[in-house]
Tab-separated table of C-alpha atoms (C1' of nucleotides) in Angstrom:
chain	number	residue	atom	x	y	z
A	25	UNK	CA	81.431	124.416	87.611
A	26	UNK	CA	78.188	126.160	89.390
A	27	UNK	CA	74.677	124.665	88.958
A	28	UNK	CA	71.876	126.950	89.616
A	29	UNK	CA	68.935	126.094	92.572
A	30	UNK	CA	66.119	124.787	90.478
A	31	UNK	CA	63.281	122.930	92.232
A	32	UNK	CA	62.495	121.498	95.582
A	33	UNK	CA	61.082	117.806	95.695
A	34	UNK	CA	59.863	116.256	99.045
A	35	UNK	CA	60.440	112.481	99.076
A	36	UNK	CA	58.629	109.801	101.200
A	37	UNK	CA	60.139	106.989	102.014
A	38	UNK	CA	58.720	103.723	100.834
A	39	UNK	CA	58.586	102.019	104.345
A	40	UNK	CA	58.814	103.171	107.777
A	41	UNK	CA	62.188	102.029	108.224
A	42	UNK	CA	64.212	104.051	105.815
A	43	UNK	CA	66.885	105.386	108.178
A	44	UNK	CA	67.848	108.983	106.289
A	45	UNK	CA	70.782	109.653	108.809
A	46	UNK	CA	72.478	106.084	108.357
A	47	UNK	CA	72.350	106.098	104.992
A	48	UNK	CA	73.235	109.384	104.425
A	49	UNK	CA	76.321	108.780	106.511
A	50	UNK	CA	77.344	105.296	105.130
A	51	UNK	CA	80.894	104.956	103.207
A	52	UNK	CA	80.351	109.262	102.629
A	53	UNK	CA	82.965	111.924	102.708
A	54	UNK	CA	82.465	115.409	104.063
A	55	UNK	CA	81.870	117.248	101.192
A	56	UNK	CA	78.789	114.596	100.815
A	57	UNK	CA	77.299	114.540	104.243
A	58	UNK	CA	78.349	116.546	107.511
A	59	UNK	CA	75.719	115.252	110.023
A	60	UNK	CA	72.768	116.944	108.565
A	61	UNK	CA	72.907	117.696	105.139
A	62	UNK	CA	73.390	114.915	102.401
A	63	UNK	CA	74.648	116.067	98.672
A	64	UNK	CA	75.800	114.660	95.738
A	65	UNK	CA	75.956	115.176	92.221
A	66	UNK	CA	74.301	112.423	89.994
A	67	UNK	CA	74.807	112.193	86.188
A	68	UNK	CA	72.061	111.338	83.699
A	69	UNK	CA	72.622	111.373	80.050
A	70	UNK	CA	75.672	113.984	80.289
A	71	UNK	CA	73.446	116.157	82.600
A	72	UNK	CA	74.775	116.931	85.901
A	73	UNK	CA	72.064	117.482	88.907
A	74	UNK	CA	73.350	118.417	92.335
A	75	UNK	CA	71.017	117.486	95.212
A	76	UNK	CA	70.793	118.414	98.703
A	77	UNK	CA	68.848	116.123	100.853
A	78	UNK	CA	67.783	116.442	104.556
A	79	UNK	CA	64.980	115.232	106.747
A	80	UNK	CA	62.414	117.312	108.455
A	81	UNK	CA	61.323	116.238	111.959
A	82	UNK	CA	58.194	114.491	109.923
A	83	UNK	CA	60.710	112.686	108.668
A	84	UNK	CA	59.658	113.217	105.332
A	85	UNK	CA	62.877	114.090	103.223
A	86	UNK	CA	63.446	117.696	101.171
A	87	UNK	CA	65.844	117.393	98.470
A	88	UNK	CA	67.168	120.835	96.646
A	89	UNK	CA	68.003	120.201	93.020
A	90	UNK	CA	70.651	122.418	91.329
A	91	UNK	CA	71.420	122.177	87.698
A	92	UNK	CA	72.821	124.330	84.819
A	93	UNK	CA	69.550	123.244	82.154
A	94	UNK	CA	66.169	124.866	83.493
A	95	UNK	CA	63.710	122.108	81.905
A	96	UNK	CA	64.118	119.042	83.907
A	97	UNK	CA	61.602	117.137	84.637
A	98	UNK	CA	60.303	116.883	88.478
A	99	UNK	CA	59.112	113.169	88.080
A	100	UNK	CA	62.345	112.220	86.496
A	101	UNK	CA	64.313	113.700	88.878
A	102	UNK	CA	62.629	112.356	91.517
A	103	UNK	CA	63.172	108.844	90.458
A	104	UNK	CA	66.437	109.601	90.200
A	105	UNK	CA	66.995	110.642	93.748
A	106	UNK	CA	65.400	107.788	94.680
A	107	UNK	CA	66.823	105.616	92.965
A	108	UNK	CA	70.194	106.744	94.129
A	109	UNK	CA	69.350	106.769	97.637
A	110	UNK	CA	66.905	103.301	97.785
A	111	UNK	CA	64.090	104.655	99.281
A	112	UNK	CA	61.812	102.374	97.101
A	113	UNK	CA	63.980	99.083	98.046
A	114	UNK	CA	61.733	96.334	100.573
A	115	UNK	CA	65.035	94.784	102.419
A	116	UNK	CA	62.370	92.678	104.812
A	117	UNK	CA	63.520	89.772	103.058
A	118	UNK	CA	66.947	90.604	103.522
A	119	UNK	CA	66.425	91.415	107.702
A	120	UNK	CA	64.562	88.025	107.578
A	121	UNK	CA	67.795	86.260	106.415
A	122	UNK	CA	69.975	88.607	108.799
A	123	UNK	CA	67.814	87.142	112.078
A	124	UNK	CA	69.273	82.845	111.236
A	125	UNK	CA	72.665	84.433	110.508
A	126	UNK	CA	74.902	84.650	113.286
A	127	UNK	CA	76.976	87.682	112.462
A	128	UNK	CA	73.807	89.664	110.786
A	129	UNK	CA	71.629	89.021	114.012
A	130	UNK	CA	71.407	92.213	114.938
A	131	UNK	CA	71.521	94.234	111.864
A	132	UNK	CA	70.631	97.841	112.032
A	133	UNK	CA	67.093	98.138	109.736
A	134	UNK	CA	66.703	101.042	107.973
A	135	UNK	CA	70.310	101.923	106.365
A	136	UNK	CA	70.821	101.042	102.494
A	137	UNK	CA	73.191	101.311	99.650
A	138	UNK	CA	73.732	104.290	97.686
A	139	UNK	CA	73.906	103.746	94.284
A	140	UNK	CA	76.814	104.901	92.367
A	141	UNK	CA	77.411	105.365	88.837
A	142	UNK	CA	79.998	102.351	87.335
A	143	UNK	CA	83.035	104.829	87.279
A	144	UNK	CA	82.894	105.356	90.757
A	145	UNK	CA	82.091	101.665	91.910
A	146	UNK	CA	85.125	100.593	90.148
A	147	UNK	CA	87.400	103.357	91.847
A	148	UNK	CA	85.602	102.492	94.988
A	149	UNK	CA	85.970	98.325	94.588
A	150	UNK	CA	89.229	98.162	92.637
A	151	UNK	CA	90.969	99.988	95.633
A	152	UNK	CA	89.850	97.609	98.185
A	153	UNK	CA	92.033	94.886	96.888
A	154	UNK	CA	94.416	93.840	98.876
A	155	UNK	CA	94.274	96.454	101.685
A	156	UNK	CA	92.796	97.360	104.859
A	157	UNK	CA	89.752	99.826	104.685
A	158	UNK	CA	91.507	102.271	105.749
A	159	UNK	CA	94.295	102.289	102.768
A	160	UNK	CA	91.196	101.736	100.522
A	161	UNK	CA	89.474	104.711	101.384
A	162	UNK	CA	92.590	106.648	102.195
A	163	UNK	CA	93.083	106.307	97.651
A	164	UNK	CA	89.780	107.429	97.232
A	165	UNK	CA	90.149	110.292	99.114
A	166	UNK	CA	93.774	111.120	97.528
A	167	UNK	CA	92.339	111.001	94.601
A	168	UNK	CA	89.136	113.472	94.485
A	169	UNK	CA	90.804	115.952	96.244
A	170	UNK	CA	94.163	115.846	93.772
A	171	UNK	CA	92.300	115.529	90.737
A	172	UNK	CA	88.767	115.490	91.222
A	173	UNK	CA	86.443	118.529	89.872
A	174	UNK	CA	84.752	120.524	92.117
A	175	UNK	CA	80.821	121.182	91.629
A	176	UNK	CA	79.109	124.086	93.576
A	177	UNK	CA	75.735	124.758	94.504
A	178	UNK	CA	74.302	128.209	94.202
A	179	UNK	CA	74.033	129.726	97.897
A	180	UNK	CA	76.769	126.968	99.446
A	181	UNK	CA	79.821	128.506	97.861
A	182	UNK	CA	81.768	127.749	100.129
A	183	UNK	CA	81.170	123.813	100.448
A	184	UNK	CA	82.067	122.539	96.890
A	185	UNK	CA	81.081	118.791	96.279
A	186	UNK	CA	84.240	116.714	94.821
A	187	UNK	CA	83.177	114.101	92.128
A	188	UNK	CA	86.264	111.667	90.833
A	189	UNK	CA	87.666	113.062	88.064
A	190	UNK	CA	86.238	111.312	84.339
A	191	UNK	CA	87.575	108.249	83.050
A	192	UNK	CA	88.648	110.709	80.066
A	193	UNK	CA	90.657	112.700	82.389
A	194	UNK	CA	92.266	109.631	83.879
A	195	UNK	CA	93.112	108.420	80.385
A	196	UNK	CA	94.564	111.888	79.417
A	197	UNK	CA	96.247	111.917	82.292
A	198	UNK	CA	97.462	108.479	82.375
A	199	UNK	CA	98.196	105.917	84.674
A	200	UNK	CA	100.652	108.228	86.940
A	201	UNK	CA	96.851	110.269	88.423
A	202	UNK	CA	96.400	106.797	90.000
A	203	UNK	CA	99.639	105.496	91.470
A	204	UNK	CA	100.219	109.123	93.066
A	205	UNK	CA	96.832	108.634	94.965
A	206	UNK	CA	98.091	105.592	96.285
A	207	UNK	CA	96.519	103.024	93.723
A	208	UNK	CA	99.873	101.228	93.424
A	209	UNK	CA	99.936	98.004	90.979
A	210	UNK	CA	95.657	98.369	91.158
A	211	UNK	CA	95.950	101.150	88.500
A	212	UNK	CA	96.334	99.317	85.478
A	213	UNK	CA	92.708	97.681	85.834
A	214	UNK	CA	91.513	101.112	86.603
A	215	UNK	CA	92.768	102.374	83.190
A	216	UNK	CA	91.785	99.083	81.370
A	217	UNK	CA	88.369	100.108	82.534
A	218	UNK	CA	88.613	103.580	81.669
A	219	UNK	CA	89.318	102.438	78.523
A	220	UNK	CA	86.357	100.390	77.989
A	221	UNK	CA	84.439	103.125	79.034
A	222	UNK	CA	85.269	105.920	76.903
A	223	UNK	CA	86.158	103.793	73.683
A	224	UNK	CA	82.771	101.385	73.875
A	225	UNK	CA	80.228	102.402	76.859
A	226	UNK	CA	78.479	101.610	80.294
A	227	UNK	CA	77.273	98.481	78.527
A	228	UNK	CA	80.109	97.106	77.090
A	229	UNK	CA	81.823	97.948	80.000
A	230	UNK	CA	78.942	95.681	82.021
A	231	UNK	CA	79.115	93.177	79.889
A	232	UNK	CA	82.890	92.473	79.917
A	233	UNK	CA	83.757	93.928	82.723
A	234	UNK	CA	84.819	90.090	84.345
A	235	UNK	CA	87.058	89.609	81.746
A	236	UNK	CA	89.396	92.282	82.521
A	237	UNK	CA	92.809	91.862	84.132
A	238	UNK	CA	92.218	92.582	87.802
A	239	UNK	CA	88.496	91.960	88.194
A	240	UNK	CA	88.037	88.964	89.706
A	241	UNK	CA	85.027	87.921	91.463
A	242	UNK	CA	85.183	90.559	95.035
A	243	UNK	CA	85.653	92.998	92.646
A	244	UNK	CA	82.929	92.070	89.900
A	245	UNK	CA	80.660	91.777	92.918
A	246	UNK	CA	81.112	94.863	94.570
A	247	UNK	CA	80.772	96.871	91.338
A	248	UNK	CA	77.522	95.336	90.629
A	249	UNK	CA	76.613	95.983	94.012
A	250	UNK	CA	77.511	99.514	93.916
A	251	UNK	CA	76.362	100.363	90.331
A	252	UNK	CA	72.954	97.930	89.652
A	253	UNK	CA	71.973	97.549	93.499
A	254	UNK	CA	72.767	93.843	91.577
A	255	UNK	CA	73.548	91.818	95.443
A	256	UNK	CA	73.207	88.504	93.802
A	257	UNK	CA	77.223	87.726	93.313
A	258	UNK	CA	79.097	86.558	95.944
A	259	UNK	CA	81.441	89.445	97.490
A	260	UNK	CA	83.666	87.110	99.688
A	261	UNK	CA	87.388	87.950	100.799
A	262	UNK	CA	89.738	87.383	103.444
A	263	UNK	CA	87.854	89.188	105.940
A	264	UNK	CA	84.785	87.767	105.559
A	265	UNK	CA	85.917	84.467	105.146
A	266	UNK	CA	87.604	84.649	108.335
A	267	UNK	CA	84.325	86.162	110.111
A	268	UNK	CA	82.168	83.111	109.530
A	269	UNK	CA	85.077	80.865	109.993
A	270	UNK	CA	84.776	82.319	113.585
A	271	UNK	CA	81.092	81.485	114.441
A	272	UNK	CA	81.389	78.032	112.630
A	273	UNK	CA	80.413	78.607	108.922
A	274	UNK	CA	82.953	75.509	107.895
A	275	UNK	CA	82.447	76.291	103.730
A	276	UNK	CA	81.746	80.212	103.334
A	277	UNK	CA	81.139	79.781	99.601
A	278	UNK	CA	78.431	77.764	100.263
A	279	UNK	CA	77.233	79.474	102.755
A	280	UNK	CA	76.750	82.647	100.912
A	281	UNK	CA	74.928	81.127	97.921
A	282	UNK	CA	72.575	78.774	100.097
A	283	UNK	CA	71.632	81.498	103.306
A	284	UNK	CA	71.909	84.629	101.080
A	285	UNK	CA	71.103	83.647	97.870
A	286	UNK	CA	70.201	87.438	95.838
A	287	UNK	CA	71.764	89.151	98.910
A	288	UNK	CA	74.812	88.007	99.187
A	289	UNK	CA	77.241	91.150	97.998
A	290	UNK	CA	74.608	93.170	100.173
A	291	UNK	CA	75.312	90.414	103.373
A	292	UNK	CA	78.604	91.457	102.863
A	293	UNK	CA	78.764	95.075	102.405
A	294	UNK	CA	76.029	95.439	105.946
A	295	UNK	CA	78.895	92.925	107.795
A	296	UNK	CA	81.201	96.025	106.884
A	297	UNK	CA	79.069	98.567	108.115
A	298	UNK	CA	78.076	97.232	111.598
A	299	UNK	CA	81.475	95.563	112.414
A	300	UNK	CA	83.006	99.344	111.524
A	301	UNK	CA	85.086	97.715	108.845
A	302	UNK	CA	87.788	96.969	111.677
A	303	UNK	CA	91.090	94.633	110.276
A	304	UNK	CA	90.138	91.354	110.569
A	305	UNK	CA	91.838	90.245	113.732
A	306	UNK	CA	90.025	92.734	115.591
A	307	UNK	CA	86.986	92.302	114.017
A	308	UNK	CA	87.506	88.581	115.330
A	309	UNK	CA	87.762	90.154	118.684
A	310	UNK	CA	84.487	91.676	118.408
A	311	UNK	CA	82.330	89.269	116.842
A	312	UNK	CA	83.993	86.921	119.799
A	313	UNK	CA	82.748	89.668	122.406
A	314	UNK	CA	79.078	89.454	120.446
A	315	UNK	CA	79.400	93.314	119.764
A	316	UNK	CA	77.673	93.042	116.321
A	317	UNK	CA	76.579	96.586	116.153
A	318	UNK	CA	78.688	99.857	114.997
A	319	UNK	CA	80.680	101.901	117.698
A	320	UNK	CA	80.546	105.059	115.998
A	321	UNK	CA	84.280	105.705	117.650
A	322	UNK	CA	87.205	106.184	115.431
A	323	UNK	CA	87.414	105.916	111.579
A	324	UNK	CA	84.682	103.503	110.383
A	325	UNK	CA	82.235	103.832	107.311
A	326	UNK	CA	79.485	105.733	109.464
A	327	UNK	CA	82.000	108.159	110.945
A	328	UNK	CA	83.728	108.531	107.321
A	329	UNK	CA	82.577	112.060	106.864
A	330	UNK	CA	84.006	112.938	110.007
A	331	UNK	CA	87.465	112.708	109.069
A	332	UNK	CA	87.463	112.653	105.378
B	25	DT	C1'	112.802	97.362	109.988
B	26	DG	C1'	109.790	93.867	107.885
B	27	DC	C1'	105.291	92.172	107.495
B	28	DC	C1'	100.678	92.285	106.366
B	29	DA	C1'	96.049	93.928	104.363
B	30	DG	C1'	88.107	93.431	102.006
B	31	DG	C1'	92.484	90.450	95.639
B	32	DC	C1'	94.138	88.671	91.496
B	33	DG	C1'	96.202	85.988	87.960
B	34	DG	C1'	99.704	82.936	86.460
B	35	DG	C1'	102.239	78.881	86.965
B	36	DG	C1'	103.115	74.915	89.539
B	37	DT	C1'	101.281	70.285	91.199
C	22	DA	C1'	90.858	71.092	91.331
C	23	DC	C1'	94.008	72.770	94.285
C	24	DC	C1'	98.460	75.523	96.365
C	25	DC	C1'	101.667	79.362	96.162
C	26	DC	C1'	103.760	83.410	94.870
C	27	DG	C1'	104.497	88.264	93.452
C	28	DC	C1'	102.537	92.451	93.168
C	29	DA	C1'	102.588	98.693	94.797
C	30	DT	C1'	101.498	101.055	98.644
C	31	DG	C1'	100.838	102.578	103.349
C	32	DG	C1'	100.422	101.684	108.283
C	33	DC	C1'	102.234	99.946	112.258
DNA sequence: TGCCAGGCGGGGT
DNA sequence: ACCCCGCATGGC
């Protein structure tokens, strides 16, 4: 698959704060960022649009848009861009909450969520279940570059972008795609969503997506999260749960729903980011040391990209 | 080697 | 309402 260079669309950030290079790098492989330029393919209504993003020293961003149709529409696209990369979302509410929170203090402004279509989120959220971030990531990654399809950009032959491979293909495919990428006993909610996917749609799929066998509330809220920007559900696991247990929080539940209220998946998903996702016990050590920030050493969702 | 990890659901009390 | 266990897989 090759999409043709069709427009150039310079983006301005909403606020002052919007941190390109963080959010660029956050939770991103290297076929999507590699320290300067940011790409991606999005989908919208069985269209495919590559983009290549990068900053001038204005700041102001440039995004390249590839595609195979030559009549897309430059205001559409742009809201699509940035949509995908937030640069419209006002988080002072959310840095507000992060100042009273004692593992938030120090909270790196700026860096925000890229939104995913629902496909992805699930591959993303169903495979941190039940494993470290590393193992979690390590599936992902298995399972592009097996059986994921390769987009290219006219002029950057040589750096294809992987997208997962279609809920279709997994479905065609089976259950076997999965559990040789690593996704173990996780696969079968994978296909179940698959299913819902390809047999109803996106909204049935929303809609009843709690109901099926292996979503349970981390995983509901992470998907919503990653799909809707939706941060009002509770994304609480062993990890965090242990976190705030460290610094005092005596009920985390109610922790989450009173201090975060709509920003509690998002509370969550930040804690990942600037405690570099590290296995709980040493992410005990750290938040014991008061090192709340990311290292940028080793494998951590910043430094992704590097590795993967 | 065996044990555990950003969950989950089912079956016990 | 709780508590407890098994579950695929990979890393240490």
């Amino acid at each position: 698959m090759k999409l043709r260079k069709r427009m150039i669309i310079e983006l301005e950030p909403h606020d002052e704060k919007f941190n390109f290079k963080l959010t660029a790098s956050a939770y991103s492989f290297s076929w999507n960022f590699n320290g300067r330029l940011y790409r991606t393919i999005i989908r919208k209504s069985n269209i495919m649009i590559g983009i290549i993003v990068q900053e001038r020293e204005d700041r102001k961003m440039i995004a390249e848009v590839y595609s195979r149709e030559n009549s897309l529409k430059k205001d559409e696209i742009e809201k699509e861009i940035r949509d995908h990369l937030g640069t419209d979302e006002d988080l002072e509410e959310f840095y507000k909450l992060c100042r009273s929170d004692p593992l938030l203090r120090e909270v790196i402004e700026g860096l925000h969520v890229r939104r995913t279509d629902v496909w992805y989120a699930s591959l993303i959220a169903v495979a941190q279940q039940n494993a470290s971030f590393r193992q979690g990531w390590r599936m992902i990654w298995n399972l592009l570059v097996k059986y994921g399809d390769r987009v290219v950009l006219e002029g950057h032959e040589n750096s294809p972008i992987i997208c997962p491979p279609r809920p279709e293909f997994i479905l065609e495919r089976g259950e076997q795609v999965l559990k040789d990428s690593g996704y173990g006993y996780r696969s079968r909610t994978l296909i179940e969503i698959a299913r819902t996917l390809v047999i109803e749609d996106e909204n049935a799929l929303r809609t009843s997506l709690r109901k099926i066998r292996g979503v349970g509330q981390y995983t509901y809220g992470l998907i919503m999260m990653l799909a809707y920007r939706d941060y009002s559900n509770p994304v609480i696991d062993r990890w965090v749960r242990g976190l705030y247990e460290t610094v005092g929080v005596r009920n985390v539940e109610e922790y989450y729903r009173k201090h975060w209220g709509k920003y509690q998946a998002l509370a969550t998903w930040m804690l990942t980011v600037m405690l570099d996702a590290l296995p709980l016990s040493k992410a005990i050590e750290r938040v014991r040391k008061g090192e709340l920030r990311p290292s940028y050493t080793g494998l951590t969702p910043l430094t992704l990209w590097r590795y993967y």
